[in-house]
CSV table of C-alpha atoms and ligand atoms in Angstrom, one decimal:
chain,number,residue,atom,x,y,z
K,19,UNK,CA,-121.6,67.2,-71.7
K,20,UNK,CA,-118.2,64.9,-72.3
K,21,UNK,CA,-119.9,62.2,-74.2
K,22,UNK,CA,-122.8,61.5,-76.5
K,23,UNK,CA,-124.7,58.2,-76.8
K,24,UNK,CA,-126.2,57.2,-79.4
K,25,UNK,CA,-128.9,54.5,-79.9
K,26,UNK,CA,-129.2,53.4,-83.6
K,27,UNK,CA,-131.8,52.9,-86.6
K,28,UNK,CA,-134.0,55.9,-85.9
K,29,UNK,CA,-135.2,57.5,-89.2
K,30,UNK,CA,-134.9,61.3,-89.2
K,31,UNK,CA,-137.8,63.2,-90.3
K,32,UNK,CA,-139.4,66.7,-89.7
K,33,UNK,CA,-138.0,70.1,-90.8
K,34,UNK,CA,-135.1,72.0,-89.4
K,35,UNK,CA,-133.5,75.6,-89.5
K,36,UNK,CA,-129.8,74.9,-89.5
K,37,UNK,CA,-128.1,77.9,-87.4
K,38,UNK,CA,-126.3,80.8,-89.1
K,39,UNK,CA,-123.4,80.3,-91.1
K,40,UNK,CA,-119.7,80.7,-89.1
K,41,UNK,CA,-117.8,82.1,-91.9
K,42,UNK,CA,-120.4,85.0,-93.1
K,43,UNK,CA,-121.2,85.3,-88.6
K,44,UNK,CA,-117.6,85.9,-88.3
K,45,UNK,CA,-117.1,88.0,-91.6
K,46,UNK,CA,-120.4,90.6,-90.9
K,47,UNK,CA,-118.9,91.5,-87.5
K,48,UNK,CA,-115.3,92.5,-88.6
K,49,UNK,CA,-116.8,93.8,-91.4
K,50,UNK,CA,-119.1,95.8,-89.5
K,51,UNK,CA,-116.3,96.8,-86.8
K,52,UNK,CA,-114.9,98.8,-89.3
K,53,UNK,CA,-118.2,99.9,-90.9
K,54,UNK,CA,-119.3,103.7,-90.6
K,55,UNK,CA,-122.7,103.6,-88.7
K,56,UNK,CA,-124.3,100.9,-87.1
K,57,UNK,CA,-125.0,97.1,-88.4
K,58,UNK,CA,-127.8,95.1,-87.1
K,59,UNK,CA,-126.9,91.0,-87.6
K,60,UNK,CA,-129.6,88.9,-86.9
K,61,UNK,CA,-129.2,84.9,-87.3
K,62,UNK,CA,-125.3,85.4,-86.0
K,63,UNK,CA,-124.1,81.7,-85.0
K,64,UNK,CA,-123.6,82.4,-81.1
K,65,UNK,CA,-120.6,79.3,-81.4
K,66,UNK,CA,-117.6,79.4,-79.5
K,67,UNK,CA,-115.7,80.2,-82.4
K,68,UNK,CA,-117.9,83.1,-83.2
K,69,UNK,CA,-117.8,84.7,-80.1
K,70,UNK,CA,-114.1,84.9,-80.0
K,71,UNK,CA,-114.4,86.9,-82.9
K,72,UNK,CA,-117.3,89.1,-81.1
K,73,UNK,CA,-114.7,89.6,-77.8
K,74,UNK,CA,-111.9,90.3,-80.1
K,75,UNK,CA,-113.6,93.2,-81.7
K,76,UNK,CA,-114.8,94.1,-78.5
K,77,UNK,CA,-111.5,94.2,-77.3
K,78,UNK,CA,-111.1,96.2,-80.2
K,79,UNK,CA,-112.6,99.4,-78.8
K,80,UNK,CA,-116.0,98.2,-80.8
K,81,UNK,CA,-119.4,98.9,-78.9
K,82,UNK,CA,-121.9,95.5,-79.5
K,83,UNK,CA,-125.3,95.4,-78.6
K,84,UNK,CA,-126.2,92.1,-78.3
K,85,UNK,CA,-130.2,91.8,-78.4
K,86,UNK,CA,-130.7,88.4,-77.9
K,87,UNK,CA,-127.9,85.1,-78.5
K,88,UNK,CA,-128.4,85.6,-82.4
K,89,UNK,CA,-129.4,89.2,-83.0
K,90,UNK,CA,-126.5,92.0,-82.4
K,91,UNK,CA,-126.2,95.5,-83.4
K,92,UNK,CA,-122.6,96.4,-83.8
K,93,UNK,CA,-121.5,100.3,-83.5
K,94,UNK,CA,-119.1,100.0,-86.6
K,95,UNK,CA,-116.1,103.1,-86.1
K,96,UNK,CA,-115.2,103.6,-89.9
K,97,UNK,CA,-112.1,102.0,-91.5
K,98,UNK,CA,-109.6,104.1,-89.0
K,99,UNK,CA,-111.6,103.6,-85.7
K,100,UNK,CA,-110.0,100.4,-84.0
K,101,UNK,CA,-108.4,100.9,-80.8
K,102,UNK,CA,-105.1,99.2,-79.6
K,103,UNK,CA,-106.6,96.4,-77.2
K,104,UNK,CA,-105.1,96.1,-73.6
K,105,UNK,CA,-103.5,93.2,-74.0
K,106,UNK,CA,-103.0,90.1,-76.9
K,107,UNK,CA,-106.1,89.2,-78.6
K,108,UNK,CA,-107.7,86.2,-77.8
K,109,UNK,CA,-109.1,84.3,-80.6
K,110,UNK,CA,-109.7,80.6,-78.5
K,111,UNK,CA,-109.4,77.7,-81.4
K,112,UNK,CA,-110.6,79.6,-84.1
K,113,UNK,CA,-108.3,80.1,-87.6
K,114,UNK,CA,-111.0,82.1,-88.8
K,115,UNK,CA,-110.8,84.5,-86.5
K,116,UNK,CA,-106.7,84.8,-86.6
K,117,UNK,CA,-106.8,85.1,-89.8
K,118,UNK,CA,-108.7,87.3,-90.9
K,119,UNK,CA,-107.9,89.8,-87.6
K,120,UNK,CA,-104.2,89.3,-89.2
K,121,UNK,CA,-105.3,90.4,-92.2
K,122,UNK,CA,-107.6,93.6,-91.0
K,123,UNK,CA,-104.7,94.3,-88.2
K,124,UNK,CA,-101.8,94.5,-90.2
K,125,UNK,CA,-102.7,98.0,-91.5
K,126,UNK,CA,-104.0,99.4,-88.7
K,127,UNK,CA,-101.8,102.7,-86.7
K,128,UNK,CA,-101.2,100.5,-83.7
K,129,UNK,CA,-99.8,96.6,-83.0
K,130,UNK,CA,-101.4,93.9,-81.9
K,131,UNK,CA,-100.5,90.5,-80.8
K,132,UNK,CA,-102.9,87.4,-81.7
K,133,UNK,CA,-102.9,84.3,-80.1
K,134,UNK,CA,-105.3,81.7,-78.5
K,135,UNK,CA,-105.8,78.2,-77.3
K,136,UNK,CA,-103.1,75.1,-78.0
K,137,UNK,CA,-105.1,73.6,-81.1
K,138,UNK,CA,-105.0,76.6,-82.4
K,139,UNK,CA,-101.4,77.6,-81.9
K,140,UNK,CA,-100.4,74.2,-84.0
K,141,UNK,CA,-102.1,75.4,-86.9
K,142,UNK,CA,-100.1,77.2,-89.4
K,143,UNK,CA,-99.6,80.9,-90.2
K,144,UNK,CA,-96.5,81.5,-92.5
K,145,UNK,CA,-99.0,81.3,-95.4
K,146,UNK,CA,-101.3,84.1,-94.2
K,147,UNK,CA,-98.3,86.0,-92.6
K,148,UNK,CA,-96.5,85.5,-95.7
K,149,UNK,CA,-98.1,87.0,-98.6
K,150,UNK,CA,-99.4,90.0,-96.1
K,151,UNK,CA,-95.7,90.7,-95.5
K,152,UNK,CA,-95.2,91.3,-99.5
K,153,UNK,CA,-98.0,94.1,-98.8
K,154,UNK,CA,-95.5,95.9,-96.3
K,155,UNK,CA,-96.8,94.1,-93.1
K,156,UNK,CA,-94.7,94.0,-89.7
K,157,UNK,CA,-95.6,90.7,-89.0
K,158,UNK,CA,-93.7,87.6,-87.0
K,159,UNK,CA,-95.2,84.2,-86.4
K,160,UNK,CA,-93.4,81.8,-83.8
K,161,UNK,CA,-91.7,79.3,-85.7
K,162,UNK,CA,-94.9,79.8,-88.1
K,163,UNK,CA,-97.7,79.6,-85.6
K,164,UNK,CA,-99.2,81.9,-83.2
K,165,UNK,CA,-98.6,84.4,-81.5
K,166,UNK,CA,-98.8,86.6,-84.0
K,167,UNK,CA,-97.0,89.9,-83.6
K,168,UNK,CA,-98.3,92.4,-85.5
K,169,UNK,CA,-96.8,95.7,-85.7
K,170,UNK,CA,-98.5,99.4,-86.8
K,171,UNK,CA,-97.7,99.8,-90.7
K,172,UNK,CA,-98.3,101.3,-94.0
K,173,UNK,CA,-99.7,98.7,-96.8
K,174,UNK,CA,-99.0,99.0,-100.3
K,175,UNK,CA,-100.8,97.4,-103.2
K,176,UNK,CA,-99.8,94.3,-105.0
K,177,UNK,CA,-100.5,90.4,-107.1
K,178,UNK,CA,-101.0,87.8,-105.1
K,179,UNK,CA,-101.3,84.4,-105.9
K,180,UNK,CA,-102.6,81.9,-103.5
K,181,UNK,CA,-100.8,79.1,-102.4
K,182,UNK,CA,-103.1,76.9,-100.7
K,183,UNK,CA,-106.6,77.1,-101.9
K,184,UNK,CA,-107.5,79.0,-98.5
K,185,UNK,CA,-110.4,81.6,-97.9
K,186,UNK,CA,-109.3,82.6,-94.9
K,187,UNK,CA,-105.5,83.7,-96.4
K,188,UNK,CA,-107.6,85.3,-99.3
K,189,UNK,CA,-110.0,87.3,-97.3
K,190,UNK,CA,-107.1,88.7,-94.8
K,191,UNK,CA,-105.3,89.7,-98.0
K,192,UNK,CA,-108.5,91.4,-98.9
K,193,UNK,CA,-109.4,92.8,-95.7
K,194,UNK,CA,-105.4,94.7,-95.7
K,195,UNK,CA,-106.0,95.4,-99.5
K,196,UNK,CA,-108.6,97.8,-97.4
K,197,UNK,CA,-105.6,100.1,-95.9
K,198,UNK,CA,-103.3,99.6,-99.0
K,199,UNK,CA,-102.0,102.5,-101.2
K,200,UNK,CA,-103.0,101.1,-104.3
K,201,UNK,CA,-105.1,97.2,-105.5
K,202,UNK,CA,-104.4,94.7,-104.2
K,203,UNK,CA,-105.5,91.6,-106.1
K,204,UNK,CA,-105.6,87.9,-105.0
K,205,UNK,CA,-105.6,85.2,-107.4
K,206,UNK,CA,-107.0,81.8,-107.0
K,207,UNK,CA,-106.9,78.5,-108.9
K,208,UNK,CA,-109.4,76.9,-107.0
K,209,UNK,CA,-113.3,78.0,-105.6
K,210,UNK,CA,-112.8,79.2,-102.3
K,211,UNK,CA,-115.5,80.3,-100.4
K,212,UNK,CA,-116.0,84.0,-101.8
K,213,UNK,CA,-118.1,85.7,-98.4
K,214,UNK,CA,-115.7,87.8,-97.6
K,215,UNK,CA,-116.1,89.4,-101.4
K,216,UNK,CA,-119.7,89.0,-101.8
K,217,UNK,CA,-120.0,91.2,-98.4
K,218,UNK,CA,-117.6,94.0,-99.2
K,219,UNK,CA,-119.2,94.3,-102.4
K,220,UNK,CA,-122.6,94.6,-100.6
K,221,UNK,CA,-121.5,97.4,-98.0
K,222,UNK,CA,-120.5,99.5,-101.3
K,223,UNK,CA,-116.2,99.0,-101.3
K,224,UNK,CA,-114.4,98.8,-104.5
K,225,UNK,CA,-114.0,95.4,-105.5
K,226,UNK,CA,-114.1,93.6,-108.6
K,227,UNK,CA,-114.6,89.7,-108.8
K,228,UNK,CA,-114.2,87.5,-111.2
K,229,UNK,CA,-113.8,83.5,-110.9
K,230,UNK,CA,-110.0,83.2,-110.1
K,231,UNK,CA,-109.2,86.8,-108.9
K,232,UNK,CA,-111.0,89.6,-106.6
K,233,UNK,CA,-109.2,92.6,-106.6
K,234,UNK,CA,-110.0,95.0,-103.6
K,235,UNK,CA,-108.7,99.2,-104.1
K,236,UNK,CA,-108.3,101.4,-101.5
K,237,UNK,CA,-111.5,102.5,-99.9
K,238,UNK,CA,-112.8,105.4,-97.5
K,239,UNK,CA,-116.1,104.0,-96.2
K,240,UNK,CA,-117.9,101.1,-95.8
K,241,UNK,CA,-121.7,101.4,-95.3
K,242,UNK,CA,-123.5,99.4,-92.2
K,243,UNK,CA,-124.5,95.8,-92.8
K,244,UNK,CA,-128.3,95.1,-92.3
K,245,UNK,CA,-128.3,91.3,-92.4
K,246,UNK,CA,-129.7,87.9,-91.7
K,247,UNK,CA,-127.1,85.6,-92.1
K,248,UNK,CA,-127.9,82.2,-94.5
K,249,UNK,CA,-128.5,78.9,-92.0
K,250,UNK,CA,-124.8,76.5,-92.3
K,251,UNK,CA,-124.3,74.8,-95.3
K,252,UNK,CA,-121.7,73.1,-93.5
K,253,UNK,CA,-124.1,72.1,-90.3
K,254,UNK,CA,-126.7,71.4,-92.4
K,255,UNK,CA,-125.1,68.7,-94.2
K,256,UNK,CA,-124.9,66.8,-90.8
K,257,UNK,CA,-128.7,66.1,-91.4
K,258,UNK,CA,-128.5,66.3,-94.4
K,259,UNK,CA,-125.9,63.3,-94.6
K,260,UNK,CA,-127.7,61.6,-91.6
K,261,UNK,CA,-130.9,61.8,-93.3
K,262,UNK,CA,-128.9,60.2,-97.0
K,263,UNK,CA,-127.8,57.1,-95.2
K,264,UNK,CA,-130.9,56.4,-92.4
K,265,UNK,CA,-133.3,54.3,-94.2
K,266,UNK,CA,-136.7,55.6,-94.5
K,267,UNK,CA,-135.8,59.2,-93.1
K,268,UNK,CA,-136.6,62.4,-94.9
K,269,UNK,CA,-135.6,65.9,-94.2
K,270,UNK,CA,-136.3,69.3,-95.3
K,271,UNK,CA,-133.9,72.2,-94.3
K,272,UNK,CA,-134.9,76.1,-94.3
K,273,UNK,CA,-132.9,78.6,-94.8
K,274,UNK,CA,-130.1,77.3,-96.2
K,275,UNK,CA,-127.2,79.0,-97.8
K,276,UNK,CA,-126.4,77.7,-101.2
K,277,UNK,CA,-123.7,79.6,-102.5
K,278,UNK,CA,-121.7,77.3,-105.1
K,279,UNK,CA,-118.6,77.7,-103.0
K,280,UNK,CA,-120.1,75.5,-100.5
K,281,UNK,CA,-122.6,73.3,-101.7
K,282,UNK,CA,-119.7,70.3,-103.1
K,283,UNK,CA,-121.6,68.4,-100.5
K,284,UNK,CA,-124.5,68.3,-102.1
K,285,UNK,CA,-123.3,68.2,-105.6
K,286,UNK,CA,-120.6,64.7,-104.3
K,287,UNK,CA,-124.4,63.1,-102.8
K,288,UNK,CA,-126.5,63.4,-105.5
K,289,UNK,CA,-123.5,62.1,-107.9
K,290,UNK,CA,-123.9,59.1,-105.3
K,291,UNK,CA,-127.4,58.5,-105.8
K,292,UNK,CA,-128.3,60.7,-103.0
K,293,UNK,CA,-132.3,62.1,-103.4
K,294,UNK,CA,-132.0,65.6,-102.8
K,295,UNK,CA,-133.4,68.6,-104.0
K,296,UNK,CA,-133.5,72.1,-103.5
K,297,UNK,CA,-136.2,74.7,-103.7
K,298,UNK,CA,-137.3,78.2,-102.9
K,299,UNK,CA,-134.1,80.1,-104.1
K,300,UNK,CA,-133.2,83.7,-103.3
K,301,UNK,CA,-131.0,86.2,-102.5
K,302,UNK,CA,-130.2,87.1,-99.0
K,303,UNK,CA,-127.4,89.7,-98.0
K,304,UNK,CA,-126.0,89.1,-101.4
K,305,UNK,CA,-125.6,85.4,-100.8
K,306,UNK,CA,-128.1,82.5,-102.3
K,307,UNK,CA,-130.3,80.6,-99.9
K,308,UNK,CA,-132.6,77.6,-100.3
K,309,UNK,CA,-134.5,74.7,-99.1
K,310,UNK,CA,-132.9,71.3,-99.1
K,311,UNK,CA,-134.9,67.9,-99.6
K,312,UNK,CA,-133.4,64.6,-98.9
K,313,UNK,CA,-135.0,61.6,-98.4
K,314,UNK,CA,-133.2,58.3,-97.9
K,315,UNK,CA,-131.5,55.9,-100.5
K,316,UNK,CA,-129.1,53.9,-101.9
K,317,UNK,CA,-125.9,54.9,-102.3
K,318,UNK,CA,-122.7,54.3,-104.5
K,319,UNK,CA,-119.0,55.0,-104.1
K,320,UNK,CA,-117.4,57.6,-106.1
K,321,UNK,CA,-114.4,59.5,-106.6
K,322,UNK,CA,-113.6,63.2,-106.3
K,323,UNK,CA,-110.8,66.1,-105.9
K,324,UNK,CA,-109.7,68.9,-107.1
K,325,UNK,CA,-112.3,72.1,-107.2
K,326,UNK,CA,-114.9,69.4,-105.5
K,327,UNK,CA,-112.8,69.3,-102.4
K,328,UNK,CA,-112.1,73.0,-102.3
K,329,UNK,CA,-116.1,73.8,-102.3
K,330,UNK,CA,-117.2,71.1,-99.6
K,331,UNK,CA,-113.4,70.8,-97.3
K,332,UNK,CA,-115.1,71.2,-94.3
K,333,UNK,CA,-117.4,68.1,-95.0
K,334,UNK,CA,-114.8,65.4,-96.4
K,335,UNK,CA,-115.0,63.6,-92.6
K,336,UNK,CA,-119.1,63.3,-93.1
K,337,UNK,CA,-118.8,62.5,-96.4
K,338,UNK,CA,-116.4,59.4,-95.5
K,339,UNK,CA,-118.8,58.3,-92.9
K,340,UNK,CA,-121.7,58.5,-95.9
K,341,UNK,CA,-119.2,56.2,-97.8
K,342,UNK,CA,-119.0,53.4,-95.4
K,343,UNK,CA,-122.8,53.3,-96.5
K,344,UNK,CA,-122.4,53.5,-100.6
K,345,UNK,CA,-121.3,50.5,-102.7
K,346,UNK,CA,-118.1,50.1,-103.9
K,347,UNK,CA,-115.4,52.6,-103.8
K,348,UNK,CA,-115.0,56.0,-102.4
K,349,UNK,CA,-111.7,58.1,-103.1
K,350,UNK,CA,-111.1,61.4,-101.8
K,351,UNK,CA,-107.4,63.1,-103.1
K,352,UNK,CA,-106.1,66.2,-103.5
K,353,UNK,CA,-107.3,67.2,-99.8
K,354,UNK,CA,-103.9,67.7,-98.2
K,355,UNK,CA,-105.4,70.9,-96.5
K,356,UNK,CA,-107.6,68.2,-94.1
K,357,UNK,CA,-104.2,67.7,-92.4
K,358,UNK,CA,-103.8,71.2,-90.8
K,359,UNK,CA,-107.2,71.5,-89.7
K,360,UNK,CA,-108.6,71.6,-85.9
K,361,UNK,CA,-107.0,68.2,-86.5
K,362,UNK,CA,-104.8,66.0,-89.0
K,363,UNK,CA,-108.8,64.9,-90.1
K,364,UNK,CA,-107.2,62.4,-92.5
K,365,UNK,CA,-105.7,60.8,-89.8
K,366,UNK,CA,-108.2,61.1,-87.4
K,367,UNK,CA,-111.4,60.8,-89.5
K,368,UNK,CA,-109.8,57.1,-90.6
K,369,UNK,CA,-108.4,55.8,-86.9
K,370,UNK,CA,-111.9,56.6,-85.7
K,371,UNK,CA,-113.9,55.2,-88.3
K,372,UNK,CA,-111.7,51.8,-88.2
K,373,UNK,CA,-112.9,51.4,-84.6
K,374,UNK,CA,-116.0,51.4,-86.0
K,375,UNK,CA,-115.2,48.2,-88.7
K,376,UNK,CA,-115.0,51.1,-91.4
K,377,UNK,CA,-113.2,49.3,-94.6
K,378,UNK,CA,-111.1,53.4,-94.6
K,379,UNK,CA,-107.5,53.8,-95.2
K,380,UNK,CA,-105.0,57.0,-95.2
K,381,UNK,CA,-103.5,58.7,-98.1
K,382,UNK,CA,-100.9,61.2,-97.7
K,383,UNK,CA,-103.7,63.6,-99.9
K,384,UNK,CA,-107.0,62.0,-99.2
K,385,UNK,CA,-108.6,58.6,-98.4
K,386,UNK,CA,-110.3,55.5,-99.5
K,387,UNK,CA,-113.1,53.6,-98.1
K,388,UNK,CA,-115.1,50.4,-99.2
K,389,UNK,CA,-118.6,50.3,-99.0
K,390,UNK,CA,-121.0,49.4,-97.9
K,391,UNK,CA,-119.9,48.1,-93.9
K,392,UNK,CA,-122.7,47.4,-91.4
K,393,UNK,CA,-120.9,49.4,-89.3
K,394,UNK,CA,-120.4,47.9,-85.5
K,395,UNK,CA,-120.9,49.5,-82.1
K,396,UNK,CA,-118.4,51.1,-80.1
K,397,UNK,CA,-116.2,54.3,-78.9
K,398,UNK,CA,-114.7,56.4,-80.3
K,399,UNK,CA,-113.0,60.2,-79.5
K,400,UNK,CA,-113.4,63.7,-81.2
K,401,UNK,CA,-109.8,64.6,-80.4
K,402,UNK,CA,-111.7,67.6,-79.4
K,403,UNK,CA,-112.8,68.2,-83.3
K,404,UNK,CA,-116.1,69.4,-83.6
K,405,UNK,CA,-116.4,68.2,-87.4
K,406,UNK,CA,-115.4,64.9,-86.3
K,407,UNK,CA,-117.4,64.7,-83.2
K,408,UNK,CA,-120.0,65.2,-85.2
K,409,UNK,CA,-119.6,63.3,-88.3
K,410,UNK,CA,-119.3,60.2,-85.5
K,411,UNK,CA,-122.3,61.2,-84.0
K,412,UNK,CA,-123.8,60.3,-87.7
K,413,UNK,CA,-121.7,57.2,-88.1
K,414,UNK,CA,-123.7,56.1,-84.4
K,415,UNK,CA,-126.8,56.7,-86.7
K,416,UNK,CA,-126.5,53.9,-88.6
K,417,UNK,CA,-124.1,50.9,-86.8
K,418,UNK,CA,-125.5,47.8,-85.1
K,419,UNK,CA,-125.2,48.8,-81.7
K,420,UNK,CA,-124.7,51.5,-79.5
K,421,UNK,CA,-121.9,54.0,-80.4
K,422,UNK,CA,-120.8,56.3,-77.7
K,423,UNK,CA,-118.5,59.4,-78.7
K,424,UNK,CA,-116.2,61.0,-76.3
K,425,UNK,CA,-115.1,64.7,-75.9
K,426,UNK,CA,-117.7,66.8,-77.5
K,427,UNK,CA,-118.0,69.7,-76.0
K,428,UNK,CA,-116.0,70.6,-79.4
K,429,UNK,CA,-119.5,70.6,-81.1
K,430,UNK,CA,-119.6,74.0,-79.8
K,431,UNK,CA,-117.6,75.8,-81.4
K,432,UNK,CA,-119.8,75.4,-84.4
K,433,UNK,CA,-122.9,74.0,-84.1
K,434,UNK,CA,-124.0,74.3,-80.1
K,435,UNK,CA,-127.6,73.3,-80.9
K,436,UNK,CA,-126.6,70.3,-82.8
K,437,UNK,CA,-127.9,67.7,-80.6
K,438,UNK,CA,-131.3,69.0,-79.6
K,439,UNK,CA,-131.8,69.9,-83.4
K,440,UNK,CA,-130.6,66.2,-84.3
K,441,UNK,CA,-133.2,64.8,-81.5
K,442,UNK,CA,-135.8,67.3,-82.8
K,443,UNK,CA,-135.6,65.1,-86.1
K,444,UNK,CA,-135.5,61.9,-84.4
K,445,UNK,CA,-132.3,61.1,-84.0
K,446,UNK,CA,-131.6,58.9,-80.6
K,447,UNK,CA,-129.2,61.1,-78.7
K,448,UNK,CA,-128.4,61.0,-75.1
D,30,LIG,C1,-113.1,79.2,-93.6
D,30,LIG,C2,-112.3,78.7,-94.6
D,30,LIG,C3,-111.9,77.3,-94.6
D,30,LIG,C4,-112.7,76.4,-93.7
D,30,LIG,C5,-113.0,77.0,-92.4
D,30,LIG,C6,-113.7,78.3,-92.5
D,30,LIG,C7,-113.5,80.6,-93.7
D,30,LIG,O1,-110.5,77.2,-94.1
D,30,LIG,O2,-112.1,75.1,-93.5
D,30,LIG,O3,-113.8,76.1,-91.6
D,30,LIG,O4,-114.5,81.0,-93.0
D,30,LIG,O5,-112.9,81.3,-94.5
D,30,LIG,P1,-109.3,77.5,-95.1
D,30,LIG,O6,-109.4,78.9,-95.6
D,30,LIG,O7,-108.1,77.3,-94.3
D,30,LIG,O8,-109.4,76.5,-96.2
């Protein structure tokens, strides 16, 4: 479909299952590429993103089963069991996926290239290719994107700090500490997401963790994943946010992972008033999961950064479009990282909310917004962002008219059920 309408002022109610996270879907099949034995994944995201990952490692010389769209056992070939692919590896407009194959290729006894579609090649990879070259990586970017050529090498150990609060530059670090000679440790001063730990630890490698560093030594086996991977944080929090601002909605979301990495979102929308709660705690696959409650209510403005935006970066475009709802004044800094995203989503989050009679305006780290705005009919574009497609599709939610959003067959390569789950709840979505 190229464009969603959306007919306003429908409460959402009824309970949901949000789909399987992306980053733990894409972490549990590298991880179990290169486990010894064989992983079964069951509640794997089938997104477009995700399923570059699955052809890469296929590509890879990796056997999958896959048993139905979300349930996939993956033949895992020990740490030194990847085969050189035929040709460049194609990882379609997902950084996950380059990143961390950069990370897990760069020690491997053969070379690789890594590239994918044009979003993707804009995006850049000096700061992953980078520190992995202080490791002893062969590695060239073009002009610091992709292609990425990576060439057979030996890793040695090393400190690394992060430069950008990244999770993706982490876990490749981690992934080549794997094939290093001796530690190599990653420090962070800020929350990233920590899957890519939490799942190594879990399939028995030596790793220690500790709030700003994991440190990852050299390992000869990794034992086979048997997991269910937590429901999206980050696509739940589309109903979750939808259900926030609709008056007289109410929500509750199964399933639900809840690691503190993640959950700023939730954390930002209750310090605006939001009434949410979460219940029925427990571990799954060594990650927390829960059930949200949100009901509707009022909403006020309020101002974050700093660790805030590292645990919920993924969500800053929603939570502007929750902000045009709020009284008074929202301000977002210290989220520079929103500019290298699918899209410049500082830029693109505040031309597309304006259209929209959003009070929003750009800074060169964040944004403001002034609340609350009956927000008016009207279209507006994705620019083929699937965050943004479908923080609009929330915006539509709540404006006076009809709001039609173009270009969103992006959704996809997240969240491909996200319209029949949204209508499922209510929502008006054709
Ligand atoms: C991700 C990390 C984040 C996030 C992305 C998924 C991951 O990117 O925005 O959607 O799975 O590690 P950065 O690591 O670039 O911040």
């Amino acid at each position: 479909m190229k464009r969603l309408r959306i007919e306003p002022h429908h409460p959402l109610q009824g309970r949901l299952q949000p789909p399987g996270d992306k980053s733990i879907s894409h972490r549990a099949l590298l991880l179990a590429a290169i486990a010894d034995g064989d992983s079964v994944i069951t509640n794997f995201l089938p997104s477009r993103d995700c399923l570059a990952t699955l052809a890469c490692v296929r590509d890879l010389g990796v056997h999958i089963t896959v048993h139905d769209h979300a349930t996939l056992t993956v033949h895992g070939r020990g740490l030194h069991g990847l085969r050189s692919s035929t040709g460049p590896l194609d990882c379609v407009r997902s950084g996950t996926t380059m990143r961390l194959l950069a990370g897990l290729l760069s020690g491997q006894a053969f070379s690789t290239i890594l590239t994918g579609e044009e979003q993707l090649l804009r995006r850049p990879m000096e700061r992953v290719a980078g520190p992995l070259r202080r490791l002893g990586a062969k590695i060239e970017t073009s002009d610091g994107h992709a292609p990425l050529s990576i060439h057979a090498g030996e890793l040695q150990g090393g400190n690394l700090p992060l430069s950008v609060p990244s999770a993706q530059v982490k876990s490749a670090l981690l992934l080549a500490g794997l094939y290093a000679s001796s530690p190599v440790s990653v420090h962070q001063s800020a929350p990233t997401r920590d899957h890519t730990e939490r799942m190594l630890a879990w399939m028995g490698a030596d790793i220690t963790i500790d709030v700003d560093r994991a440190t990852v030594n050299p390992t000869n086996c990794l034992s086979p994943l048997s997991i269910g991977i937590p429901g999206d944080i980050s696509a739940a929090a589309f109903p979750i946010v939808g259900a926030a601002i609709v008056p007289g909605s109410e929500v509750i979301l199964t399933g639900v992972g809840i690691n503190a990495t993640r959950t700023g979102i939730v954390d930002v929308l209750q310090e605006m008033g939001a009434q949410i709660d979460i219940s029925h705690e427990h571990m799954e696959g060594n990650e927390p999961v829960g059930q949200i409650r949100v009901s509707a209510s009022a909403l006020r403005g309020v101002r974050i950064g700093g660790e805030t935006v590292v645990r919920m970066i993924d969500e800053l475009p929603l939570l502007a479009v929750a902000a045009t709802q709020a009284e008074g004044r929202t301000e977002v800094c210290d989220a520079a990282e929103l500019r290298v995203k699918e899209t410049d989503r500082i830029a693109t989050v505040v031309a597309e909310l304006r259209k929209l009679g959003a009070r929003i305006e750009e800074k060169p780290d964040g944004l403001v917004v002034e609340g609350p705005t009956a927000l008016t009919g009207g279209t507006v574009d994705s620019h083929g962002d699937h965050r943004l497609a479908m923080a609009l599709a929330i915006a539509g939610l709540v404006a006076e008219k009809e709001v039609v959003v173009h270009n969103i067959s992006c959704i996809g390569d997240s969240f491909p059920d996200f319209i029949s789950q949204m209508k499922s709840i209510g929502a008006s979505y054709d």
